[in-house]
Amino acid sequence: MSYTYDDQNIFAKILRGEIPNKTVIDSEHTLAFEDISPQAPVHVLVIPKGPYVTYDHFAAEATADEIVDFHRVVARVCETFDVRSDTGKGCRFISNAGEHGVQEVPHYHLHIMGGRWLGRMLEKED
Ligand code: AMP
């Protein structure tokens, strides 16, 4: 089995500059931008520039440089939006993957949400 990347997904189009985004941080291997439909006062998406479908795909196949760069951008987003868990009130990191994870955009992205109390992690199954 292998992961199949669809380069027509909306985040691939953002990375190619075909559709606009509200960029927060643009680094060598990573882009952070504001979610178009924020679920909290802070809602930023962090994506690798490489063609990775999900977190597990990225974790399995990204280079060490890509993995380090991605996580340093996450830290910089937390600093920028004052949602660090030491100096601020913290946040939630979410990455939906695949069918059961109810992933809408098939390009790996980490949601960083904060700025309000976010409640418990999951609802019971419906
Ligand atoms: P997920 O369900 O984890 O795949 O989440 C996809 C996220 O992408 C949602 O929170 C959407 O609001 C967000 N989104 C979709 N299109 C755009 C866009 N053009 N710019 C920024 N965020 C987007």
PDB file of C-alpha atoms and ligand atoms in Angstrom:
ATOM      1  CA  MET A   1       0.000   0.000   0.000  1.00  0.00           C
ATOM      2  CA  SER A   2       1.075   3.581  -0.493  1.00  0.00           C
ATOM      3  CA  TYR A   3      -0.373   7.035  -0.034  1.00  0.00           C
ATOM      4  CA  THR A   4      -1.822   8.664  -3.147  1.00  0.00           C
ATOM      5  CA  TYR A   5      -1.580  12.442  -3.365  1.00  0.00           C
ATOM      6  CA  ASP A   6      -4.113  14.421  -5.424  1.00  0.00           C
ATOM      7  CA  ASP A   7      -2.378  17.600  -6.583  1.00  0.00           C
ATOM      8  CA  GLN A   8      -5.729  19.230  -7.394  1.00  0.00           C
ATOM      9  CA  ASN A   9      -6.647  19.638  -3.716  1.00  0.00           C
ATOM     10  CA  ILE A  10      -7.228  23.194  -2.503  1.00  0.00           C
ATOM     11  CA  PHE A  11      -4.072  23.401  -0.386  1.00  0.00           C
ATOM     12  CA  ALA A  12      -1.942  22.308  -3.342  1.00  0.00           C
ATOM     13  CA  LYS A  13      -3.548  25.193  -5.255  1.00  0.00           C
ATOM     14  CA  ILE A  14      -2.697  27.567  -2.395  1.00  0.00           C
ATOM     15  CA  LEU A  15       0.915  26.358  -2.461  1.00  0.00           C
ATOM     16  CA  ARG A  16       1.083  26.958  -6.240  1.00  0.00           C
ATOM     17  CA  GLY A  17      -0.317  30.468  -5.743  1.00  0.00           C
ATOM     18  CA  GLU A  18      -3.468  29.666  -7.728  1.00  0.00           C
ATOM     19  CA  ILE A  19      -5.793  30.787  -4.940  1.00  0.00           C
ATOM     20  CA  PRO A  20      -5.144  33.358  -2.222  1.00  0.00           C
ATOM     21  CA  ASN A  21      -4.561  32.743   1.465  1.00  0.00           C
ATOM     22  CA  LYS A  22      -3.914  34.770   4.595  1.00  0.00           C
ATOM     23  CA  THR A  23      -0.326  33.737   5.243  1.00  0.00           C
ATOM     24  CA  VAL A  24       0.960  33.734   8.810  1.00  0.00           C
ATOM     25  CA  ILE A  25       4.394  32.152   8.256  1.00  0.00           C
ATOM     26  CA  ASP A  26       6.076  31.022   5.041  1.00  0.00           C
ATOM     27  CA  SER A  27       9.256  28.988   5.614  1.00  0.00           C
ATOM     28  CA  GLU A  28      11.414  26.749   3.435  1.00  0.00           C
ATOM     29  CA  HIS A  29       9.263  23.631   3.792  1.00  0.00           C
ATOM     30  CA  THR A  30       6.115  24.863   5.535  1.00  0.00           C
ATOM     31  CA  LEU A  31       3.235  27.311   5.159  1.00  0.00           C
ATOM     32  CA  ALA A  32       0.968  28.534   7.967  1.00  0.00           C
ATOM     33  CA  PHE A  33      -2.203  30.415   7.062  1.00  0.00           C
ATOM     34  CA  GLU A  34      -5.545  31.363   8.574  1.00  0.00           C
ATOM     35  CA  ASP A  35      -8.432  28.929   8.225  1.00  0.00           C
ATOM     36  CA  ILE A  36     -11.114  30.367   5.932  1.00  0.00           C
ATOM     37  CA  SER A  37     -13.877  29.287   8.325  1.00  0.00           C
ATOM     38  CA  PRO A  38     -12.436  29.741  11.817  1.00  0.00           C
ATOM     39  CA  GLN A  39     -13.861  27.624  14.630  1.00  0.00           C
ATOM     40  CA  ALA A  40     -12.126  29.651  17.344  1.00  0.00           C
ATOM     41  CA  PRO A  41     -10.624  33.157  17.692  1.00  0.00           C
ATOM     42  CA  VAL A  42      -7.297  31.638  16.680  1.00  0.00           C
ATOM     43  CA  HIS A  43      -7.538  29.051  13.896  1.00  0.00           C
ATOM     44  CA  VAL A  44      -4.409  28.570  11.856  1.00  0.00           C
ATOM     45  CA  LEU A  45      -3.543  25.717   9.482  1.00  0.00           C
ATOM     46  CA  VAL A  46       0.045  24.543   9.156  1.00  0.00           C
ATOM     47  CA  ILE A  47       0.902  22.531   6.038  1.00  0.00           C
ATOM     48  CA  PRO A  48       4.080  21.049   4.621  1.00  0.00           C
ATOM     49  CA  LYS A  49       4.979  22.209   1.119  1.00  0.00           C
ATOM     50  CA  GLY A  50       5.671  18.617   0.099  1.00  0.00           C
ATOM     51  CA  PRO A  51       2.942  16.283  -1.240  1.00  0.00           C
ATOM     52  CA  TYR A  52       1.828  14.516   1.934  1.00  0.00           C
ATOM     53  CA  VAL A  53      -1.778  13.396   2.343  1.00  0.00           C
ATOM     54  CA  THR A  54      -2.052  12.903   6.099  1.00  0.00           C
ATOM     55  CA  TYR A  55      -0.116  13.198   9.329  1.00  0.00           C
ATOM     56  CA  ASP A  56       0.777   9.510   9.245  1.00  0.00           C
ATOM     57  CA  HIS A  57       2.026   9.908   5.664  1.00  0.00           C
ATOM     58  CA  PHE A  58       4.159  12.907   6.675  1.00  0.00           C
ATOM     59  CA  ALA A  59       5.464  11.092   9.763  1.00  0.00           C
ATOM     60  CA  ALA A  60       6.427   8.061   7.691  1.00  0.00           C
ATOM     61  CA  GLU A  61       7.968   9.683   4.622  1.00  0.00           C
ATOM     62  CA  ALA A  62       8.943  13.332   5.155  1.00  0.00           C
ATOM     63  CA  THR A  63      12.609  14.218   5.432  1.00  0.00           C
ATOM     64  CA  ALA A  64      14.137  15.196   8.753  1.00  0.00           C
ATOM     65  CA  ASP A  65      14.496  18.784   7.507  1.00  0.00           C
ATOM     66  CA  GLU A  66      10.811  18.928   6.584  1.00  0.00           C
ATOM     67  CA  ILE A  67       9.736  17.483   9.938  1.00  0.00           C
ATOM     68  CA  VAL A  68      11.875  19.864  11.979  1.00  0.00           C
ATOM     69  CA  ASP A  69      10.863  22.886   9.907  1.00  0.00           C
ATOM     70  CA  PHE A  70       7.176  22.000  10.223  1.00  0.00           C
ATOM     71  CA  HIS A  71       7.318  21.773  13.994  1.00  0.00           C
ATOM     72  CA  ARG A  72       9.344  24.954  14.407  1.00  0.00           C
ATOM     73  CA  VAL A  73       6.652  26.765  12.397  1.00  0.00           C
ATOM     74  CA  VAL A  74       4.028  25.313  14.767  1.00  0.00           C
ATOM     75  CA  ALA A  75       5.965  26.782  17.686  1.00  0.00           C
ATOM     76  CA  ARG A  76       6.227  30.153  15.939  1.00  0.00           C
ATOM     77  CA  VAL A  77       2.466  30.210  15.282  1.00  0.00           C
ATOM     78  CA  CYS A  78       1.817  29.577  18.983  1.00  0.00           C
ATOM     79  CA  GLU A  79       4.165  32.407  19.861  1.00  0.00           C
ATOM     80  CA  THR A  80       2.651  34.758  17.271  1.00  0.00           C
ATOM     81  CA  PHE A  81      -0.929  34.205  18.461  1.00  0.00           C
ATOM     82  CA  ASP A  82      -0.098  34.016  22.173  1.00  0.00           C
ATOM     83  CA  VAL A  83      -1.482  30.499  22.554  1.00  0.00           C
ATOM     84  CA  ARG A  84       1.669  28.944  23.974  1.00  0.00           C
ATOM     85  CA  SER A  85       0.950  26.604  26.862  1.00  0.00           C
ATOM     86  CA  ASP A  86       3.543  28.280  29.087  1.00  0.00           C
ATOM     87  CA  THR A  87       3.142  32.029  28.621  1.00  0.00           C
ATOM     88  CA  GLY A  88      -0.421  31.854  27.220  1.00  0.00           C
ATOM     89  CA  LYS A  89      -3.554  29.785  27.816  1.00  0.00           C
ATOM     90  CA  GLY A  90      -2.743  26.981  25.412  1.00  0.00           C
ATOM     91  CA  CYS A  91      -4.566  25.703  22.369  1.00  0.00           C
ATOM     92  CA  ARG A  92      -5.612  22.521  20.602  1.00  0.00           C
ATOM     93  CA  PHE A  93      -3.730  20.788  17.809  1.00  0.00           C
ATOM     94  CA  ILE A  94      -5.921  18.658  15.541  1.00  0.00           C
ATOM     95  CA  SER A  95      -5.118  16.705  12.406  1.00  0.00           C
ATOM     96  CA  ASN A  96      -7.959  14.849  10.725  1.00  0.00           C
ATOM     97  CA  ALA A  97      -6.833  11.916   8.586  1.00  0.00           C
ATOM     98  CA  GLY A  98      -8.790   9.825   6.133  1.00  0.00           C
ATOM     99  CA  GLU A  99     -12.367   8.607   6.243  1.00  0.00           C
ATOM    100  CA  HIS A 100     -12.849   7.984   9.963  1.00  0.00           C
ATOM    101  CA  GLY A 101     -10.919  11.154  10.774  1.00  0.00           C
ATOM    102  CA  VAL A 102     -13.347  13.070   8.501  1.00  0.00           C
ATOM    103  CA  GLN A 103     -10.581  14.797   6.568  1.00  0.00           C
ATOM    104  CA  GLU A 104     -11.920  17.236   3.967  1.00  0.00           C
ATOM    105  CA  VAL A 105      -8.736  18.432   2.294  1.00  0.00           C
ATOM    106  CA  PRO A 106      -6.335  15.611   1.336  1.00  0.00           C
ATOM    107  CA  HIS A 107      -3.120  17.513   2.025  1.00  0.00           C
ATOM    108  CA  TYR A 108      -1.706  17.092   5.518  1.00  0.00           C
ATOM    109  CA  HIS A 109      -2.600  20.025   7.747  1.00  0.00           C
ATOM    110  CA  LEU A 110      -2.432  20.701  11.444  1.00  0.00           C
ATOM    111  CA  HIS A 111      -5.184  22.854  12.895  1.00  0.00           C
ATOM    112  CA  ILE A 112      -4.036  25.166  15.701  1.00  0.00           C
ATOM    113  CA  MET A 113      -7.055  26.497  17.561  1.00  0.00           C
ATOM    114  CA  GLY A 114      -7.215  28.697  20.609  1.00  0.00           C
ATOM    115  CA  GLY A 115      -8.282  31.987  22.097  1.00  0.00           C
ATOM    116  CA  ARG A 116     -11.195  30.443  23.982  1.00  0.00           C
ATOM    117  CA  TRP A 117     -12.069  27.430  26.144  1.00  0.00           C
ATOM    118  CA  LEU A 118     -12.418  24.563  23.682  1.00  0.00           C
ATOM    119  CA  GLY A 119     -14.308  22.014  25.748  1.00  0.00           C
ATOM    120  CA  ARG A 120     -13.638  18.304  25.871  1.00  0.00           C
ATOM    121  CA  MET A 121     -11.927  16.627  22.964  1.00  0.00           C
ATOM    122  CA  LEU A 122     -14.633  14.469  21.344  1.00  0.00           C
ATOM    123  CA  GLU A 123     -18.364  13.988  21.322  1.00  0.00           C
ATOM    124  CA  LYS A 124     -19.671  10.461  21.831  1.00  0.00           C
ATOM    125  CA  GLU A 125     -20.324   8.694  18.547  1.00  0.00           C
ATOM    126  CA  ASP A 126     -23.661   9.571  16.873  1.00  0.00           C
TER     127      ASP A 126
HETATM  128  P1  AMP B   1     -10.197  19.100   7.489  1.00  0.00           P
HETATM  129  O1  AMP B   1     -11.631  18.740   7.719  1.00  0.00           O
HETATM  130  O2  AMP B   1      -9.325  18.761   8.664  1.00  0.00           O
HETATM  131  O3  AMP B   1      -9.672  18.563   6.185  1.00  0.00           O
HETATM  132  O4  AMP B   1     -10.160  20.693   7.450  1.00  0.00           O
HETATM  133  C1  AMP B   1     -10.064  21.437   6.291  1.00  0.00           C
HETATM  134  C2  AMP B   1     -10.035  22.894   6.713  1.00  0.00           C
HETATM  135  O5  AMP B   1      -9.631  23.665   5.612  1.00  0.00           O
HETATM  136  C3  AMP B   1     -11.374  23.453   7.194  1.00  0.00           C
HETATM  137  O6  AMP B   1     -11.236  23.960   8.515  1.00  0.00           O
HETATM  138  C4  AMP B   1     -11.675  24.566   6.184  1.00  0.00           C
HETATM  139  O7  AMP B   1     -12.311  25.676   6.769  1.00  0.00           O
HETATM  140  C5  AMP B   1     -10.284  24.908   5.686  1.00  0.00           C
HETATM  141  N1  AMP B   1     -10.235  25.489   4.352  1.00  0.00           N
HETATM  142  C6  AMP B   1     -10.832  25.026   3.215  1.00  0.00           C
HETATM  143  N2  AMP B   1     -10.525  25.814   2.185  1.00  0.00           N
HETATM  144  C7  AMP B   1      -9.701  26.771   2.657  1.00  0.00           C
HETATM  145  C8  AMP B   1      -9.035  27.900   2.071  1.00  0.00           C
HETATM  146  N3  AMP B   1      -9.163  28.193   0.784  1.00  0.00           N
HETATM  147  N4  AMP B   1      -8.270  28.678   2.881  1.00  0.00           N
HETATM  148  C9  AMP B   1      -8.139  28.397   4.179  1.00  0.00           C
HETATM  149  N5  AMP B   1      -8.738  27.359   4.792  1.00  0.00           N
HETATM  150  C10 AMP B   1      -9.510  26.569   4.038  1.00  0.00           C
END
